[in-house]
Coordinates of N, CA and C in Angstrom, one line a residue:
X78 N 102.3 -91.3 -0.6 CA 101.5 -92.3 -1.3 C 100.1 -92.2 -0.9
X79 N 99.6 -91.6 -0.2 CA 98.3 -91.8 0.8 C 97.5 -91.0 -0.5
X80 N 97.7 -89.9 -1.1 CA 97.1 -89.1 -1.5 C 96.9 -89.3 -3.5
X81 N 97.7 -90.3 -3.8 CA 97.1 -90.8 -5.0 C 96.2 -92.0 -4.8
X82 N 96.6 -92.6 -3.8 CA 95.8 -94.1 -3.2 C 94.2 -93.6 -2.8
X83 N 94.0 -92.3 -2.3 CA 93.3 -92.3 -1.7 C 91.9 -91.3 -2.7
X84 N 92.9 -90.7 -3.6 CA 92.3 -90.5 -5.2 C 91.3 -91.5 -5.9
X85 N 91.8 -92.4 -6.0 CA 91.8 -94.1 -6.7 C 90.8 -94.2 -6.4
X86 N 91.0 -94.4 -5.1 CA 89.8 -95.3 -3.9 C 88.5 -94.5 -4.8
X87 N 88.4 -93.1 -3.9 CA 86.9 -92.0 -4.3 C 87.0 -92.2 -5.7
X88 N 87.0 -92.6 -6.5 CA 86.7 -92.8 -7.6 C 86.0 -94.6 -8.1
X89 N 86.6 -95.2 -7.1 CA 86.4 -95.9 -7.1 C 87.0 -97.3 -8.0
X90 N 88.3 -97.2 -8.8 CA 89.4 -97.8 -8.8 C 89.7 -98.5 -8.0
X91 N 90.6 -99.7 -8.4 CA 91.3 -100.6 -7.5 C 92.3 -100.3 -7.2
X92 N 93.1 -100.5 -5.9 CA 94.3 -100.5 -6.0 C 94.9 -101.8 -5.4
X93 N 95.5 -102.5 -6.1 CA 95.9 -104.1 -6.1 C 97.6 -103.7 -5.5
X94 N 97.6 -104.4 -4.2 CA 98.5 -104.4 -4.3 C 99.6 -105.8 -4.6
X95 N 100.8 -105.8 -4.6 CA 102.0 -107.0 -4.8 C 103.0 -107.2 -4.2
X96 N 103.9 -108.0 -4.9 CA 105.4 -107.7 -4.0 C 106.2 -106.4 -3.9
X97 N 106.2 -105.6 -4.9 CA 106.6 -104.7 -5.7 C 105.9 -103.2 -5.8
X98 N 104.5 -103.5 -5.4 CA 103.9 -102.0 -5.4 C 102.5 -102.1 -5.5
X99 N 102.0 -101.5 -6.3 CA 100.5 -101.6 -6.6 C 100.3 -101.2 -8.2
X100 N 99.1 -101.7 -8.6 CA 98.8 -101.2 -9.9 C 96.9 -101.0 -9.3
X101 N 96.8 -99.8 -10.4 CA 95.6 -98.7 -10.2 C 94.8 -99.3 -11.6
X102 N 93.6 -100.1 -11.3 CA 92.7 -100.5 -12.3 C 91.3 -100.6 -12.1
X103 N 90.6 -100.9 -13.3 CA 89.0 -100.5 -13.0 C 88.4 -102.1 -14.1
X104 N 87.8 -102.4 -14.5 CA 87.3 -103.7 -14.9 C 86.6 -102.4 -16.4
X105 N 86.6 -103.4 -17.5 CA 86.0 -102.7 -18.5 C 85.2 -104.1 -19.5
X106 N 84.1 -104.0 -20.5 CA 83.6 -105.1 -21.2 C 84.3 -106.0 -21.9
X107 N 85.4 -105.7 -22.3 CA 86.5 -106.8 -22.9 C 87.1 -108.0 -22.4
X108 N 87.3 -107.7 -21.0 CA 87.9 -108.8 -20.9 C 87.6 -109.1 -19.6
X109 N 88.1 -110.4 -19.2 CA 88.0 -111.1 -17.2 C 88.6 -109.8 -16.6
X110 N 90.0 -109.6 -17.0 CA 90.8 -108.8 -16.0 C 90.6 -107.5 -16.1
X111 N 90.8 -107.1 -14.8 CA 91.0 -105.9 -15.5 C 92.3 -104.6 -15.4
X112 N 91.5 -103.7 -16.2 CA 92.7 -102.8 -16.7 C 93.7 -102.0 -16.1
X113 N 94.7 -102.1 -15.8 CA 95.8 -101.0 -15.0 C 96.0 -99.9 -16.2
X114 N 95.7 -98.6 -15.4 CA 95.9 -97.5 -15.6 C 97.2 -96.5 -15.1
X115 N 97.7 -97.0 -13.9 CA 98.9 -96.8 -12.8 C 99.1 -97.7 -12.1
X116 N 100.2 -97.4 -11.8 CA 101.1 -98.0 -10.5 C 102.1 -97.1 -9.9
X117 N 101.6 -97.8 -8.6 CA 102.8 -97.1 -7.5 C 104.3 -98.4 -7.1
X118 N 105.1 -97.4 -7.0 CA 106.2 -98.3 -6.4 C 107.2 -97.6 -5.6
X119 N 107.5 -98.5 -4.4 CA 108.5 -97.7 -3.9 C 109.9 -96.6 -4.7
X120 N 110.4 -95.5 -4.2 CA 110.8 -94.9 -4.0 C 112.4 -95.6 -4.9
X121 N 112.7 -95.6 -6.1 CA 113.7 -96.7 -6.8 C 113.4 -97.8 -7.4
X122 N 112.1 -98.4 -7.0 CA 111.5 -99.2 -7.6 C 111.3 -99.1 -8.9
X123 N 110.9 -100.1 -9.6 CA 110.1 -99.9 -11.0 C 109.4 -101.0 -11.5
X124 N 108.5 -101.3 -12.4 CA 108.1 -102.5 -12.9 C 108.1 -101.8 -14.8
X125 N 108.2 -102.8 -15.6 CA 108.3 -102.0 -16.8 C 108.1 -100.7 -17.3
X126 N 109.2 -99.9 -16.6 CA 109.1 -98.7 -17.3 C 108.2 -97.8 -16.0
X127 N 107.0 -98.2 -15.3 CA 106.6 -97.7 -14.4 C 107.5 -97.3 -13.0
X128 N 107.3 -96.1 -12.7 CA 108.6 -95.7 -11.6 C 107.2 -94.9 -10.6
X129 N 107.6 -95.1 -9.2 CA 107.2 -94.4 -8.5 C 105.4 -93.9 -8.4
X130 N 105.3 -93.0 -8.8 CA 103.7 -92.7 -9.1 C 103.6 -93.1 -10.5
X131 N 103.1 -94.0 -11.4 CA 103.3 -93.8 -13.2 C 101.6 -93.8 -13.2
X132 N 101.1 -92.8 -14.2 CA 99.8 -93.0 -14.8 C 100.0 -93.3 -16.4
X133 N 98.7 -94.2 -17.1 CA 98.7 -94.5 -18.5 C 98.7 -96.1 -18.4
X134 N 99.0 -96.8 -19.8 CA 98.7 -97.8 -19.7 C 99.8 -98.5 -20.7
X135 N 99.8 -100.2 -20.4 CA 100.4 -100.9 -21.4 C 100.1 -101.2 -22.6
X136 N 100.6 -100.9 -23.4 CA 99.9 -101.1 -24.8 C 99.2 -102.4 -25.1
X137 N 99.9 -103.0 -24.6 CA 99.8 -104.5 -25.2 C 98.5 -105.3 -23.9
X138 N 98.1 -104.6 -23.1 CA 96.9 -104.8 -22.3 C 95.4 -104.2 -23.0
X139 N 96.0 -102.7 -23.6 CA 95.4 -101.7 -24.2 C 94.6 -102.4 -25.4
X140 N 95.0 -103.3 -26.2 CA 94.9 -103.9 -27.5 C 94.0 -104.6 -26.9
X141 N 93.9 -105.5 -25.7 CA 92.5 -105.8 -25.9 C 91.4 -105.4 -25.0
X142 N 91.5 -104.4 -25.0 CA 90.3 -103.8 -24.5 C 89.8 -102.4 -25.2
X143 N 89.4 -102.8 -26.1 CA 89.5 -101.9 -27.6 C 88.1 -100.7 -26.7
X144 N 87.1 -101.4 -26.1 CA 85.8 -100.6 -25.9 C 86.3 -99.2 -25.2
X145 N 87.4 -99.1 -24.0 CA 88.1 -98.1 -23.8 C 89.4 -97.2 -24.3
X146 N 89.7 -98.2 -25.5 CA 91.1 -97.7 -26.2 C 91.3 -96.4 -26.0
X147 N 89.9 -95.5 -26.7 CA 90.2 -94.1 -27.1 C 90.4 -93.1 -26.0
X148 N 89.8 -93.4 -25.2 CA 89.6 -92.7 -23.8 C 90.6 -92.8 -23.0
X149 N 91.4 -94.0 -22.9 CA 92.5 -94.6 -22.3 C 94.0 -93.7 -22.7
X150 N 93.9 -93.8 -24.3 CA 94.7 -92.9 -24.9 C 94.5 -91.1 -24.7
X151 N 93.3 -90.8 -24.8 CA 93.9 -89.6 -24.5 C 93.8 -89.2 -23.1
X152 N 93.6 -90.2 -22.1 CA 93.9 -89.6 -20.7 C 95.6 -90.0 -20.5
X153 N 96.1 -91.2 -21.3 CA 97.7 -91.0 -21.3 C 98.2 -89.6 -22.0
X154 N 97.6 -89.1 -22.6 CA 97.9 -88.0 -23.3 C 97.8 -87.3 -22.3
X155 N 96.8 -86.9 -21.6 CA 96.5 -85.5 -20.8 C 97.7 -85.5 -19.6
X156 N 98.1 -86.5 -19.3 CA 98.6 -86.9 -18.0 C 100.2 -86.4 -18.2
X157 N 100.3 -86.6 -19.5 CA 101.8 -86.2 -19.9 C 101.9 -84.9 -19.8
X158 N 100.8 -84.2 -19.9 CA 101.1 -83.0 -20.2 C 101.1 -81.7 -18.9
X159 N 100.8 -82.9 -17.6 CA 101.1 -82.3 -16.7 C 102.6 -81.9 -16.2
X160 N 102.5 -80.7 -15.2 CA 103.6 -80.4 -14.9 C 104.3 -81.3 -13.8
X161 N 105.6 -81.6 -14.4 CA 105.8 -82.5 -14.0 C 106.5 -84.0 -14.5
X162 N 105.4 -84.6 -14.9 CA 105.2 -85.9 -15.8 C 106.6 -86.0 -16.9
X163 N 107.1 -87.3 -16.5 CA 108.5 -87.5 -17.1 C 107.5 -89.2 -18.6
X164 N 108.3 -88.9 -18.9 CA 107.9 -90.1 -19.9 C 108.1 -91.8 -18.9
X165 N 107.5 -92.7 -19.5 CA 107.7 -93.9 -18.6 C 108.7 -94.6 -19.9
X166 N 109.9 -95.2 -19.6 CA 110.4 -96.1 -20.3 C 109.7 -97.4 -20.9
X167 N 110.2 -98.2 -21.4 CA 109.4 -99.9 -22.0 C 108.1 -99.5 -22.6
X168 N 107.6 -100.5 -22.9 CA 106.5 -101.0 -23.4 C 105.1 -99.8 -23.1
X169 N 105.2 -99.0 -22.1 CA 104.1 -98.6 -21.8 C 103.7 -97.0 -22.2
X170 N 102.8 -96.4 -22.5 CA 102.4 -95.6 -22.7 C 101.7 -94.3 -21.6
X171 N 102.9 -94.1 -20.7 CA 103.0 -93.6 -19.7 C 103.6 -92.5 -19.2
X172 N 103.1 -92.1 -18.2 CA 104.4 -90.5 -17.2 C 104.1 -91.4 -15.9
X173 N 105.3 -90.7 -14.9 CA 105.4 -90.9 -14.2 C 105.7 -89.9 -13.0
X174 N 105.8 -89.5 -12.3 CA 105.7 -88.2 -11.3 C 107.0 -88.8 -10.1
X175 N 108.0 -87.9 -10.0 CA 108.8 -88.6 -8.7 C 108.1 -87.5 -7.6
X176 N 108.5 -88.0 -6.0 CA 108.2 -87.4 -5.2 C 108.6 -85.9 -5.0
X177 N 108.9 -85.4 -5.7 CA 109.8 -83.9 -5.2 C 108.2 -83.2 -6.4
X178 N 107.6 -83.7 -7.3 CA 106.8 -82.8 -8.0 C 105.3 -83.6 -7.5
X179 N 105.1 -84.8 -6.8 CA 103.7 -85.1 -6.6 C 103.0 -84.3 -5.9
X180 N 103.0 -83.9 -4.3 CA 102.1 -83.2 -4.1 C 101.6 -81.9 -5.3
X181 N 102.6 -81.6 -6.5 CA 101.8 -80.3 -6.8 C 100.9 -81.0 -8.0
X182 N 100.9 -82.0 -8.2 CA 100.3 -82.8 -9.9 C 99.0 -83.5 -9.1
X183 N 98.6 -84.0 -7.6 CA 97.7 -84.9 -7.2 C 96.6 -84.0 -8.2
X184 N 96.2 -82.6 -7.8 CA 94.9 -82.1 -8.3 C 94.7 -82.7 -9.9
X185 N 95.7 -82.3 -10.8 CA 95.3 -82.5 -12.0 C 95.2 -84.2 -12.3
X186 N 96.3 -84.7 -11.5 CA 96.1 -86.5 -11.9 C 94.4 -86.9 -11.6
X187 N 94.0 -86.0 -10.2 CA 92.7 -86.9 -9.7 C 91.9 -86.3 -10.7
X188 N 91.5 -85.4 -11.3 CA 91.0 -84.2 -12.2 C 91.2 -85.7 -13.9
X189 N 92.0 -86.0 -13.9 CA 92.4 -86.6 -15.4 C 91.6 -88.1 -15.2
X190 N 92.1 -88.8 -13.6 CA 91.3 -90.0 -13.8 C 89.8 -90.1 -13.4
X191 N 89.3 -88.9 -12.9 CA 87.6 -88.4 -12.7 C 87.1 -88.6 -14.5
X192 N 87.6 -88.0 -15.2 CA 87.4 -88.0 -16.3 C 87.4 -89.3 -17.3
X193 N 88.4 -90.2 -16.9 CA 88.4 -91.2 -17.4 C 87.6 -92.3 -17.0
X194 N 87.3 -92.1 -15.8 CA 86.0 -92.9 -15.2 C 84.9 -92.1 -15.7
X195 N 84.3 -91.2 -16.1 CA 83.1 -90.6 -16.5 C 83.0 -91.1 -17.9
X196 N 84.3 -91.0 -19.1 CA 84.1 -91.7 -20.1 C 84.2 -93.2 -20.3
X197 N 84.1 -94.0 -19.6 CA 84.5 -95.5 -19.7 C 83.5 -95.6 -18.8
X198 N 83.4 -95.0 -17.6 CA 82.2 -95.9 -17.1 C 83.3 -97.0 -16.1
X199 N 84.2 -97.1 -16.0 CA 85.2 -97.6 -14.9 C 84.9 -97.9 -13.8
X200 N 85.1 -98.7 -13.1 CA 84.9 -99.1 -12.2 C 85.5 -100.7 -11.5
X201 N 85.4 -100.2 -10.3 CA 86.8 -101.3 -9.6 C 86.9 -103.0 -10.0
X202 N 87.6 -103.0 -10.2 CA 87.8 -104.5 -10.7 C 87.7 -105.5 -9.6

């Protein structure tokens, strides 16, 4: 876990943690809160559909924060298409990485959310 957390951070992402895990967000013009992009959770854990490492977002968070929609969306896109990345169940628009493929996906995940902080302009909530 050190090495997506520690991704986040140098980018300068939040990582919030809970009872349950953490969720990975950055503040955008739409709204007070701000936006989760990922979450971590232990190892069997899950929170809607998010398992373990998940990157991407909830739709229904996504809707209002329209100023990043497009960007949001195609870095859920990019993310999927790493090797690896399993689809996230529920509501969300997501992959998710178990431990047996993360060390080999960190480069591209940190590579996909560098990108999405360059187009949004993101930053820690």
């Amino acid at each position: 876990m050190k090495d997506p957390i520690a991704g986040c951070s140098s980018l300068g992402l939040e990582v919030r943690w809970r009872e349950k895990g953490a969720s990975i967000r950055f503040t955008t013009t739409d709204r007070r809160q701000p936006l989760s992009i990922g979450w971590l959770a232990p190892e069997g854990g899950q929170w809607s559909g998010a398992e373990f490492v998940t990157f991407g977002v909830d739709l229904a968070s996504l809707s209002m924060t329209q100023s990043v929609e497009a960007a949001v969306r195609r870095f859920a896109t990019r993310v999927s298409e790493i090797p690896g990345a399993q689809t996230a169940a529920g509501k969300l628009n997501a992959s998710f990485f178990e431990a047996s493929v993360l060390p080999e996906a960190v480069v591209s995940r940190v590579a996909e959310l560098e990108m999405l902080v360059s187009q949004t302009g993101g930053r820690e909530g």
